Short mmCIF file of C-alpha atoms in Angstrom, two decimals:
data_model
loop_
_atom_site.label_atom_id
_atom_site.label_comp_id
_atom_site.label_asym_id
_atom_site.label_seq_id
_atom_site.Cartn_x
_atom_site.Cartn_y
_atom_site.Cartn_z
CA UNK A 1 0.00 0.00 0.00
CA UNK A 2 1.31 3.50 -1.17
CA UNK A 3 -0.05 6.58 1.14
CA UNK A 4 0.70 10.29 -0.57
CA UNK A 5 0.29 12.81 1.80
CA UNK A 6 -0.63 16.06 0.04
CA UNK A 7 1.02 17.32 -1.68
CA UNK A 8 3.76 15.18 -1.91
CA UNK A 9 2.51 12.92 -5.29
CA UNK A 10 -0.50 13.84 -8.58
CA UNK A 11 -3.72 13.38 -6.34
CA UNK A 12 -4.88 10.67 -9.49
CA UNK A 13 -2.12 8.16 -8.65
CA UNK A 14 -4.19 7.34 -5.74
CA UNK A 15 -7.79 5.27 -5.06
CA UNK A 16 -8.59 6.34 -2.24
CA UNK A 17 -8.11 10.27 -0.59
CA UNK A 18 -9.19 10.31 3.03
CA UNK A 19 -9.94 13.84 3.99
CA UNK A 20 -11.03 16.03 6.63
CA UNK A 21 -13.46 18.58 7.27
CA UNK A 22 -11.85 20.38 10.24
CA UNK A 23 -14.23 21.20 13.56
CA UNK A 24 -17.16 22.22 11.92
CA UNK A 25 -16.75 25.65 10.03
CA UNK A 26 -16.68 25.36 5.94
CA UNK A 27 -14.13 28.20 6.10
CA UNK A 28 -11.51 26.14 7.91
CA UNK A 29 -11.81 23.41 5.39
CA UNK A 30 -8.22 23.21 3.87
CA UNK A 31 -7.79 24.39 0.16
CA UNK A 32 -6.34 20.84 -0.92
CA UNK A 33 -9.69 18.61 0.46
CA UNK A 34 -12.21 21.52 -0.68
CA UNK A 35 -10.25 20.72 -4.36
CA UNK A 36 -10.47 17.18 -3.70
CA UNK A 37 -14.28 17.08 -3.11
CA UNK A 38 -15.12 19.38 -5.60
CA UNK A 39 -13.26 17.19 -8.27
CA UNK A 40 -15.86 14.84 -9.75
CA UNK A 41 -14.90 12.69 -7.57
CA UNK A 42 -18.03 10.14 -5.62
CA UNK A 43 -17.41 11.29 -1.70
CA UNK A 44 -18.46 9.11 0.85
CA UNK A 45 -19.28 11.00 4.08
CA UNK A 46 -18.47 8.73 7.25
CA UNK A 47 -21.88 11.48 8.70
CA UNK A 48 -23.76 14.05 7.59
CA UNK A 49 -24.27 15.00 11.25
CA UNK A 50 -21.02 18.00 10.90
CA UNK A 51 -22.20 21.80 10.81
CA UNK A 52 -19.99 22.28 7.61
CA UNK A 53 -22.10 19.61 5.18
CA UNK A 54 -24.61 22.36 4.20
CA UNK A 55 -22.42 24.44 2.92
CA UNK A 56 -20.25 22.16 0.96
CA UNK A 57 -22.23 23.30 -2.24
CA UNK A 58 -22.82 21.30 -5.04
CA UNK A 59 -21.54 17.79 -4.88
CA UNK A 60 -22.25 15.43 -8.23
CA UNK A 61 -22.05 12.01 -6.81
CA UNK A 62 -22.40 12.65 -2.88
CA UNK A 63 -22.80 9.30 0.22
CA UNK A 64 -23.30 9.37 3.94
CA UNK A 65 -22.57 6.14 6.24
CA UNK A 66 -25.09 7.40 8.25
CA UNK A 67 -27.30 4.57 7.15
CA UNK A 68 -24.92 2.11 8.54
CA UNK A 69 -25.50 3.26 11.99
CA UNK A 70 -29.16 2.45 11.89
CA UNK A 71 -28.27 -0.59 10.68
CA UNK A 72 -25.57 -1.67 13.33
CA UNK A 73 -25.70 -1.68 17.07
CA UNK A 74 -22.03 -1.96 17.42
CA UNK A 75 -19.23 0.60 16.72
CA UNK A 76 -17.29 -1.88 15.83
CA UNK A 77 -19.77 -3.44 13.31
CA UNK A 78 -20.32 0.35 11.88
CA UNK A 79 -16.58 1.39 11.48
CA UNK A 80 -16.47 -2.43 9.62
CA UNK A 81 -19.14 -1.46 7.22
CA UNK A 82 -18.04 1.78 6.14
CA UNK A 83 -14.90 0.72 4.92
CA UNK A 84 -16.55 -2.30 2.65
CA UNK A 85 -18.37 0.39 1.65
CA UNK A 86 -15.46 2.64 0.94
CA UNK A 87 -13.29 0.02 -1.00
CA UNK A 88 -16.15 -1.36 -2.87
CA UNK A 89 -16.72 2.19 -4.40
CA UNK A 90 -12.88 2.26 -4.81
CA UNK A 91 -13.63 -0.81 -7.38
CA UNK A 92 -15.33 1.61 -9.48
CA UNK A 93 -13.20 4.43 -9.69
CA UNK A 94 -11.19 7.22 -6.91
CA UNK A 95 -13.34 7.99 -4.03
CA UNK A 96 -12.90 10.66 -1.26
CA UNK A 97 -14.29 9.59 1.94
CA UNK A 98 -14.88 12.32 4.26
CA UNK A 99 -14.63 12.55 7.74
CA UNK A 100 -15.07 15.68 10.49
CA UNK A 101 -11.83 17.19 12.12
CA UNK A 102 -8.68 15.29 11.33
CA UNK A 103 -8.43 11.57 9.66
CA UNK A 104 -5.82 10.63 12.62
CA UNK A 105 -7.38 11.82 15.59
CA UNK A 106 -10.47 10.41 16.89
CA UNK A 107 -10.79 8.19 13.91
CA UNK A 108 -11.11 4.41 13.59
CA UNK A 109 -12.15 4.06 10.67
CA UNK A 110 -8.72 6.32 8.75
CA UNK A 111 -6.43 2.65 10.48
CA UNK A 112 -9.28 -0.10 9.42
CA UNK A 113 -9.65 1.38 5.93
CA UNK A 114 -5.71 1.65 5.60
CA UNK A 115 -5.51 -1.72 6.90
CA UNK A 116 -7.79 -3.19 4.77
CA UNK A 117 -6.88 -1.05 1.52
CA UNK A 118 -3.37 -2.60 1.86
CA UNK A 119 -4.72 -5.98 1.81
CA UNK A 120 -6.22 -5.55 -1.12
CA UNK A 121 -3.07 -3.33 -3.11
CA UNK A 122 -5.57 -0.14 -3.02
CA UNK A 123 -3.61 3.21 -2.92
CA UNK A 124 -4.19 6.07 -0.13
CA UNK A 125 -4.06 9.49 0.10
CA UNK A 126 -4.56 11.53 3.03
CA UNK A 127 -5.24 15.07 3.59
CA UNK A 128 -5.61 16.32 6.88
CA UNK A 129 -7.40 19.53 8.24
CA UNK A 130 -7.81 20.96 11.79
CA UNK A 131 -8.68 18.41 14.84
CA UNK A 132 -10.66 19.18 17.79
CA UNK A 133 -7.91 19.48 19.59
CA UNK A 134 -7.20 23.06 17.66
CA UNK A 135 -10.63 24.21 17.94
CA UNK A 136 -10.70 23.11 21.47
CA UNK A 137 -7.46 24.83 22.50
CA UNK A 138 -8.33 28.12 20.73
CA UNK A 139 -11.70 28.18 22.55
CA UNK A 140 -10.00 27.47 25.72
CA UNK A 141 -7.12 29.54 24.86
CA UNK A 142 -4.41 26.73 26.03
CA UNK A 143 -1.13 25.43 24.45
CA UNK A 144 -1.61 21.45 23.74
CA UNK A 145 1.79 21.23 24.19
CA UNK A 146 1.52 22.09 27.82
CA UNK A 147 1.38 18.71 29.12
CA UNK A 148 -2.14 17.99 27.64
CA UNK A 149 -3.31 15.07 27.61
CA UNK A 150 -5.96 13.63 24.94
CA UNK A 151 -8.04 10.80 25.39
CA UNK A 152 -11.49 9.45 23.64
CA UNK A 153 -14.58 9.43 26.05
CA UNK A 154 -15.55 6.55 24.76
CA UNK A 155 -12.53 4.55 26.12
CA UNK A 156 -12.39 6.70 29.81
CA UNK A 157 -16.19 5.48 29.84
CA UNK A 158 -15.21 1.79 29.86
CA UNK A 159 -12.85 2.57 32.63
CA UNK A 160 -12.52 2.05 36.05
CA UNK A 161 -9.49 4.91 37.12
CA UNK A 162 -9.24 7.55 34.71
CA UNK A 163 -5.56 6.87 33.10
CA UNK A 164 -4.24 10.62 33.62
CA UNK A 165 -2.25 12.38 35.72
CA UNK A 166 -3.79 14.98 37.41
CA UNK A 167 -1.17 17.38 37.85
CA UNK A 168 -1.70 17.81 33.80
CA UNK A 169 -4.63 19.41 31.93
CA UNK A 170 -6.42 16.73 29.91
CA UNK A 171 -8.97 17.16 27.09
CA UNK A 172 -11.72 14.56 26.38
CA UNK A 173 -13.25 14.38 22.94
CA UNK A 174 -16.21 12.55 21.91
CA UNK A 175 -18.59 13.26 24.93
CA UNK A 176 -21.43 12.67 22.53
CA UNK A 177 -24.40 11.93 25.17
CA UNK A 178 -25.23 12.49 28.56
CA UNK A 179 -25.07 9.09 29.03
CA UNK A 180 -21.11 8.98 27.87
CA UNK A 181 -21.25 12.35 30.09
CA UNK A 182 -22.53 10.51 33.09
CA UNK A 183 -19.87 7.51 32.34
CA UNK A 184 -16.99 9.75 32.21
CA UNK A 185 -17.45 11.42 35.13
CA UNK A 186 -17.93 8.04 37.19
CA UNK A 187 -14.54 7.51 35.84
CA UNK A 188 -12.47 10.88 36.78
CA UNK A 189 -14.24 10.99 40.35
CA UNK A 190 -11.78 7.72 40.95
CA UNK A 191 -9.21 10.06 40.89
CA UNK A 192 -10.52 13.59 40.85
CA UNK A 193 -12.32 15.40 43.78
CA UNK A 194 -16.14 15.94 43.35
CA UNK A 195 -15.41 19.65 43.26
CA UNK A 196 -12.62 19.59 40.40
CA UNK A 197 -13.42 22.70 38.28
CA UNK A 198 -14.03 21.11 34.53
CA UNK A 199 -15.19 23.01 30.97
CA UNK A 200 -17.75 21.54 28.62
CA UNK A 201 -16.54 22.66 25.19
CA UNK A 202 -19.65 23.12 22.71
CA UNK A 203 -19.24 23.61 19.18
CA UNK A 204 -15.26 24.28 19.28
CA UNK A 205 -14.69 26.01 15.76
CA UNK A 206 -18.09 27.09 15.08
CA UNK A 207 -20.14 30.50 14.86
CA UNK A 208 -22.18 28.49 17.86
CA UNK A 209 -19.04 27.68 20.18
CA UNK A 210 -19.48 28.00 23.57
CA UNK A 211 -17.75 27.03 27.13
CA UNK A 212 -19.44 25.94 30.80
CA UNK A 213 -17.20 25.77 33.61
CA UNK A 214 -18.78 23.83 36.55
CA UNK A 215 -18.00 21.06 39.11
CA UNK A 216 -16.90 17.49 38.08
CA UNK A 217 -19.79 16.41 39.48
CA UNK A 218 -22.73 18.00 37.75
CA UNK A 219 -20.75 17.25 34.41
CA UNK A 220 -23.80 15.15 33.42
CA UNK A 221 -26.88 17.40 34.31
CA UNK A 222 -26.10 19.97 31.69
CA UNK A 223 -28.86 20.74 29.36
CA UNK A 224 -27.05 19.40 26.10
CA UNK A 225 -24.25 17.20 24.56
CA UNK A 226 -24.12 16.15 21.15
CA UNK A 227 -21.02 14.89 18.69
CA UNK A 228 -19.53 18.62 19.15
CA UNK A 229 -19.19 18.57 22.64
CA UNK A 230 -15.37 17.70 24.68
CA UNK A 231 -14.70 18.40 28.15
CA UNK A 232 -11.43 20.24 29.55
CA UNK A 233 -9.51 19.28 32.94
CA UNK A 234 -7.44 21.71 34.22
CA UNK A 235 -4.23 20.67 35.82
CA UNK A 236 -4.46 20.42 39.44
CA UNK A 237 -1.85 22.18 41.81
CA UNK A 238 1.57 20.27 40.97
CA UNK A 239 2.25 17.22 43.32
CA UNK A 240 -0.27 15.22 42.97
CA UNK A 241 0.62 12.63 41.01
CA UNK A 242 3.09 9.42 41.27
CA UNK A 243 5.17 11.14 38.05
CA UNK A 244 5.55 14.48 40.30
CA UNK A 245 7.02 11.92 43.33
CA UNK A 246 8.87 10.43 41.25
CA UNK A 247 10.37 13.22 39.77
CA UNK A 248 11.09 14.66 43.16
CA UNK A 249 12.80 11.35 44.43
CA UNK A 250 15.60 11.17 41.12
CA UNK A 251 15.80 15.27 41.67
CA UNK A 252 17.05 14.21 45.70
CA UNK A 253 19.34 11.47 44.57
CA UNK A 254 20.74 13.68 41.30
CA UNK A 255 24.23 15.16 41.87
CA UNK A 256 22.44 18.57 42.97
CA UNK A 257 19.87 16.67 45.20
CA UNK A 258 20.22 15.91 48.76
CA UNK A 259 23.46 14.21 50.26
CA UNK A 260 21.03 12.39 52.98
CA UNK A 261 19.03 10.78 49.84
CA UNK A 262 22.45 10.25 47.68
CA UNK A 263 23.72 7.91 50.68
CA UNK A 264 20.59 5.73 51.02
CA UNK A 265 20.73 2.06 49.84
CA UNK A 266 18.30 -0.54 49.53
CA UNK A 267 19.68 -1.97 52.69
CA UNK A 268 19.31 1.66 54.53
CA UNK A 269 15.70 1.88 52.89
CA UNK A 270 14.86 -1.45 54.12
CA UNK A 271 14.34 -0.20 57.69
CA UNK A 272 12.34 2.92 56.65
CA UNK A 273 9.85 1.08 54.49
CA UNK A 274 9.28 -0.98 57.94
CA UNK A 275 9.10 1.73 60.43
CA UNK A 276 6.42 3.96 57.87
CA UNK A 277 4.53 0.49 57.24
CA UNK A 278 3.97 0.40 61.02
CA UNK A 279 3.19 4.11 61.14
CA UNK A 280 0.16 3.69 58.15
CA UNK A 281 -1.14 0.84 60.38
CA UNK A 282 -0.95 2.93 63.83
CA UNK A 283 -2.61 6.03 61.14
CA UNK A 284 -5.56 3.43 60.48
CA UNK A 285 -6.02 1.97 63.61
CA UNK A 286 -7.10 5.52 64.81
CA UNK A 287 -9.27 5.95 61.98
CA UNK A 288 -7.44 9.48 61.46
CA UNK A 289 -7.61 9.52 57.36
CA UNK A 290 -5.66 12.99 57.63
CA UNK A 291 -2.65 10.99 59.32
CA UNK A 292 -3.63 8.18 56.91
CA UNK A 293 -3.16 9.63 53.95
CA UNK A 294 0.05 11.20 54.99
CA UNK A 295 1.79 7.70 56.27
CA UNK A 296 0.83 6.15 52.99
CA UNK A 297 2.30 8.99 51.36
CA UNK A 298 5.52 8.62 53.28
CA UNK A 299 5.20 4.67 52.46
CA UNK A 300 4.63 5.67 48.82
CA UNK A 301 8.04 8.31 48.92
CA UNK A 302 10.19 5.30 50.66
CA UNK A 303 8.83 2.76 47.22
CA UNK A 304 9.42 5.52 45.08
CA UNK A 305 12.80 5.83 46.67
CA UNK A 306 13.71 1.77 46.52
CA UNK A 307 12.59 2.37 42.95
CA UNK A 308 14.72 5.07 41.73
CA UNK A 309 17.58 3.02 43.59
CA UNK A 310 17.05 0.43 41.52
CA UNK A 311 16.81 2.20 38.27
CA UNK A 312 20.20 3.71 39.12
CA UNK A 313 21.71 0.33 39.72
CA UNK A 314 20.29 -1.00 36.45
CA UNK A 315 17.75 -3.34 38.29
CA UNK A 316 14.48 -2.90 37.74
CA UNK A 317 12.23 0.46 37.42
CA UNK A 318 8.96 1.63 38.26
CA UNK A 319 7.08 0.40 35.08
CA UNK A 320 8.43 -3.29 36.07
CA UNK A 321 6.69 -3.73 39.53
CA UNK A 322 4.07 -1.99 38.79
CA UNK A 323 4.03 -4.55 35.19
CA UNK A 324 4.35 -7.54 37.54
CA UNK A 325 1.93 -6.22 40.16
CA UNK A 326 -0.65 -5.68 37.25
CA UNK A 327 -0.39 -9.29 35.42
CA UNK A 328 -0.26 -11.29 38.95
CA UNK A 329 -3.22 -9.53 39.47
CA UNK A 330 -5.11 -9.92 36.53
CA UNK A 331 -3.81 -14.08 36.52
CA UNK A 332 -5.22 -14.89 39.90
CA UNK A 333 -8.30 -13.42 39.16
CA UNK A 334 -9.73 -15.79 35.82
CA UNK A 335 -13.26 -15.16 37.63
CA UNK A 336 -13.08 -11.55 36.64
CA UNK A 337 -10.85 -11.24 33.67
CA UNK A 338 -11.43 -15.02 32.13
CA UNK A 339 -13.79 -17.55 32.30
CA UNK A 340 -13.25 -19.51 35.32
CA UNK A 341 -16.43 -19.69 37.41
CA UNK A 342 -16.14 -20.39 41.32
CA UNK A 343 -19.01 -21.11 43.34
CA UNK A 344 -17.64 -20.22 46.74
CA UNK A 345 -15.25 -18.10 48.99
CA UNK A 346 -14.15 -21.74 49.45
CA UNK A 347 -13.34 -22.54 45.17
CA UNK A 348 -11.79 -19.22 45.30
CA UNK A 349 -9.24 -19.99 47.80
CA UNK A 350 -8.22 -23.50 46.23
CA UNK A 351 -8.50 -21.50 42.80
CA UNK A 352 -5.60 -19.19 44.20
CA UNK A 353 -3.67 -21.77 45.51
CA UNK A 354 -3.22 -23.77 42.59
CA UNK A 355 -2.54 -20.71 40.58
CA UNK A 356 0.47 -19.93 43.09
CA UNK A 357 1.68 -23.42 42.53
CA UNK A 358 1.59 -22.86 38.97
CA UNK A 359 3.78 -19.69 38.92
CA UNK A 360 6.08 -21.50 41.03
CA UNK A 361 6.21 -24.28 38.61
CA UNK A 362 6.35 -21.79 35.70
CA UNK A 363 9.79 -20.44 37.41
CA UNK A 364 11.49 -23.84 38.07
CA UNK A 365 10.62 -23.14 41.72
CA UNK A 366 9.95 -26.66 44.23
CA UNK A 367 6.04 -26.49 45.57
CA UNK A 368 5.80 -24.58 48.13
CA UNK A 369 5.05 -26.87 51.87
CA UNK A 370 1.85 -26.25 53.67
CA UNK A 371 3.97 -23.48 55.98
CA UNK A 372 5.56 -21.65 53.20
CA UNK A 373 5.21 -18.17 52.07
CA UNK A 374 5.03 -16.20 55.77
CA UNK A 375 7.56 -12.95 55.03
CA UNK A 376 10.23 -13.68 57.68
CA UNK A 377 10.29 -10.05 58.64
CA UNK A 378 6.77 -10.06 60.09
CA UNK A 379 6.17 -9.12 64.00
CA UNK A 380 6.46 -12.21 66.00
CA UNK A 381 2.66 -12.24 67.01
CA UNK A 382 1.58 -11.60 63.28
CA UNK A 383 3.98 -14.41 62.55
CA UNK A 384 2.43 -16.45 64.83
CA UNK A 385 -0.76 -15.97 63.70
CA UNK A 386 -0.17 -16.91 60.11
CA UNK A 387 1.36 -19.77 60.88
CA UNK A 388 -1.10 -20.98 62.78
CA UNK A 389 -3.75 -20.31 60.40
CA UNK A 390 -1.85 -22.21 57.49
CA UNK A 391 -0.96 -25.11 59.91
CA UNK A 392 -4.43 -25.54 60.91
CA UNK A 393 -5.64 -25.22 57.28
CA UNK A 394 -3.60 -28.40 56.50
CA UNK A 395 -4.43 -30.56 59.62
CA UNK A 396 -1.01 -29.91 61.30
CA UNK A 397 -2.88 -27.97 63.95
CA UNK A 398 -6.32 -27.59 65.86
CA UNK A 399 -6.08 -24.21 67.42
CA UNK A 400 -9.13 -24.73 69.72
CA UNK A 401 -6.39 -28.34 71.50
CA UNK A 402 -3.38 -25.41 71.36
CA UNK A 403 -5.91 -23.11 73.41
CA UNK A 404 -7.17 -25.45 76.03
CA UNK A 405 -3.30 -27.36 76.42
CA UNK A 406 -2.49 -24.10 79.51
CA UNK A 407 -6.27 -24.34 81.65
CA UNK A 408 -4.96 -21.70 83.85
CA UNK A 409 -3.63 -19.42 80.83
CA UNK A 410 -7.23 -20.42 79.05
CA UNK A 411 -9.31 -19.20 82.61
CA UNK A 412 -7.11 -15.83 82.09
CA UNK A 413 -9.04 -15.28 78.88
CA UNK A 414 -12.67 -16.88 79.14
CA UNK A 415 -15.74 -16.97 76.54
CA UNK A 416 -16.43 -14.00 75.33
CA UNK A 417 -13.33 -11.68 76.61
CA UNK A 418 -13.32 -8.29 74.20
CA UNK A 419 -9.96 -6.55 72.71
CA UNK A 420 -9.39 -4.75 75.73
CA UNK A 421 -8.96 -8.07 77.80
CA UNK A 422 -6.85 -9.85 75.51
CA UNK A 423 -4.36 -6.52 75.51
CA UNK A 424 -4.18 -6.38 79.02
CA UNK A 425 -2.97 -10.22 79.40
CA UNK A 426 -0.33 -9.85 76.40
CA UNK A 427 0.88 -6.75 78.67
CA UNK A 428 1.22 -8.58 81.40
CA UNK A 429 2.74 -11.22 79.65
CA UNK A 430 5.35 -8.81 77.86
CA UNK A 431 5.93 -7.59 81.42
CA UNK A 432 6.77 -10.96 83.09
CA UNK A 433 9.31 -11.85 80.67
CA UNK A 434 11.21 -8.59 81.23
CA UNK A 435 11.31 -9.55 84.51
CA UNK A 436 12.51 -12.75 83.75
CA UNK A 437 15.18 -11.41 81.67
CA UNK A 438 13.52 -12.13 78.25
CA UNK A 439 12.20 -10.62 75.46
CA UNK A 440 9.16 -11.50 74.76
CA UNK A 441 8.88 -10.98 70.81
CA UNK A 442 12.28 -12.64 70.10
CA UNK A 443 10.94 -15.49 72.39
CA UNK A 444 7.63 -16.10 70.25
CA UNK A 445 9.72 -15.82 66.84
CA UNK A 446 12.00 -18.06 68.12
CA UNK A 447 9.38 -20.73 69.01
CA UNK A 448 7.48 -20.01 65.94
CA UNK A 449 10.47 -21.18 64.07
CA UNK A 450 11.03 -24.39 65.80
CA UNK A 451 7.36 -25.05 65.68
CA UNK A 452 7.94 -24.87 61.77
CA UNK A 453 11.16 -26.85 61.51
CA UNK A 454 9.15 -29.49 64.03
CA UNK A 455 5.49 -30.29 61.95
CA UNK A 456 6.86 -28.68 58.37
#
């Protein structure tokens, strides 16, 4: 497949010339495509639905697609149609299929028809003309290249977490219903505030162009949206986003950062990431989500930290553990992103397992025993716990015979004791071994381990 961008080759040589009509006023129309569909030429319109079709004037042999959406409940099935419909005109003689804004952005069909015209030894030409993205930015009077970011509002609908960072402006094109409207914002309020000042863009590039400001949350109770309409994001004050920590964290460790950061190793780090882990969990056990939010933001500074550590060193970076946190995630969860069905919290938890075994396997690794997998570095009592739980899971323990084996120690701690009760003998317990001369977390880790060594 040949593709002549104008006006680079004779616009005859080629079958096919995919133009566009800019935003939506026939003056903006670019000299080269008003030529092009003015030269006896059949045009195929992907819509007639684009403020500028009126005034194309006369037009001999003249097609919309808009047929093909009545016909089609799929996008998918549409954008399919169109370009049969395209290439079968081709057949006949060159064809100019028309399409609003620019052929590259916002356009599925410009790739499937180029796709499917090489297949078939069809020639190309394209002709581009303004985008939303200029009409948008003049209305809005930004600079694109100002860190905006462009996404479709059909693909941030199908989302969960909007896939921007927030210390950028973003534009979103295609906000075609209310519906799309109400979708999006669902989206963005995963990672936007309710109140996050946004602008509904109406008409960019038309006599009948118009902005709203409001709050991210009434996005979908305007009055209006149609196949004109974007929305605009400002950025939000910088530092709120994992690029702006991460940025900060390789500006410490860079030869004009910090000598305190420039020292720190992954063996230094190590006790930091511990000491904040314990300080998020202290944060939530108060329920203070002001305190909260700030330990898991230290947490997230001591990662980002380990990270940029490791990128130095030629490790790993970033994109890796966040890669391998992503696909273990998505592979022990076939219930959500597969097929697997499980009918139980019960088929879930033997579903996991033999996953785990399989990654294992995958690696060369030996199966893991029933007491494998507790991090070594966990608190004594946590420790304890765990093991417990995975020893009485495969019959190498009944924790009710462990409870009963000290009566006394059992009648400390009756039926039906609360928190408070259980604290107060672990106290008194810590206490007694310091009189004793021991040390009462080094003691249970230590038994924990020979427990292991003894039934594992």
């Amino acid at each position: 497949m040949t593709i002549l961008h104008f006006p680079s080759l004779p616009l005859p040589t080629a079958q096919i010339a995919i133009v566009g009509l800019g935003p939506g006023d026939v003056g903006e129309i670019p000299l080269a495509v008003w030529q092009l569909l003015h030269s006896g030429r059949r045009v195929i319109l992907r819509t007639c639905r684009h403020p500028c079709v009126d005034s194309l004037g006369q037009i001999a042999d003249l097609q919309s697609c808009d047929d093909l959406y009545e016909q089609h409940a799929a996008f998918a099935d549409v954008y399919a149609a169109i370009v049969a419909r395209v290439l079968a005109a081709a057949e006949s003689g060159p064809v100019v299929y028309a399409l609003p804004g620019h052929p590259w952005v916002g356009e599925m069909t410009t790739a499937a028809l180029l796709a499917a015209a090489q297949e078939k030894g069809v020639t190309v030409y394209v002709a581009g003309a303004a985008s939303f993205i200029d009409a948008a930015a003049t209305a809005l009077g930004i600079d694109p290249l100002d860190g905006c970011q462009v996404v479709d509002g059909m693909l941030l609908a199908a989302r969960h977490h909007p896939p921007l960072d927030v210390s950028l402006p973003a534009l979103i094109g295609q906000v075609y219903s209310r519906q799309v409207a109400s979708d999006v914002k669902l989206t963005l309020l995963n990672g936007y505030p309710a109140q996050q000042p946004v602008t509904l863009i109406h008409a960019a590039g038309t006599p009948a162009q118009r902005t709203q400001t409001i709050s991210l949350h009434a996005v979908d109770r305007q009055g209006d949206f149609d196949h004109l309409t974007s929305l605009f994001i400002p950025a939000q004050r910088p530092g709120g986003s994992f690029n702006d920590l991460q940025e900060l964290i390789a500006h410490l460790r860079a030869p004009e950062g910090c000598p305190w950061d420039q020292e720190q190793t992954l063996g230094t780090l190590r006790e930091f990431l511990l000491a904040e882990c314990c300080e998020v969990l202290e944060a939530m056990d108060n329920e203070d989500d002001a305190h909260t939010a700030e330990e898991l933001g230290d947490v997230l500074g001591i990662v980002a930290m380990i990270v940029q550590v490791a990128t130095e060193e030629g490790r790993f970076q970033m994109a890796d553990a966040i890669r391998a946190s992503v696909e273990k995630l998505t592979r022990r969860h076939p219930h959500v992103f597969d097929t697997a069905n499980v009918p139980d919290m019960d088929g879930l938890y033997s579903q996991w397992d033999a996953i785990k075994a399989q990654e294992r396997a995958d690696k060369g690794q030996k199966p893991k025993g029933p007491l494998d997998g507790i991090p070594a570095s966990l608190p004594a009592l946590e420790k304890a716990r765990e093991l417990q739980s995975k020893a009485e899971k495969s019959g190498l323990l009944v924790r009710a015979d462990v409870a009963a084996e000290n009566s006394a120690l059992a009648a400390l701690l009756p039926p039906g004791s609360d928190a408070a009760a259980l604290g107060r003998l672990l106290w008194q317990l810590t206490a007694l071994a310091k009189t004793r001369g021991l040390q009462a977390e080094a003691a249970l880790r230590e038994y924990a381990v020979r427990f292991r060594e003894r039934v594992g």
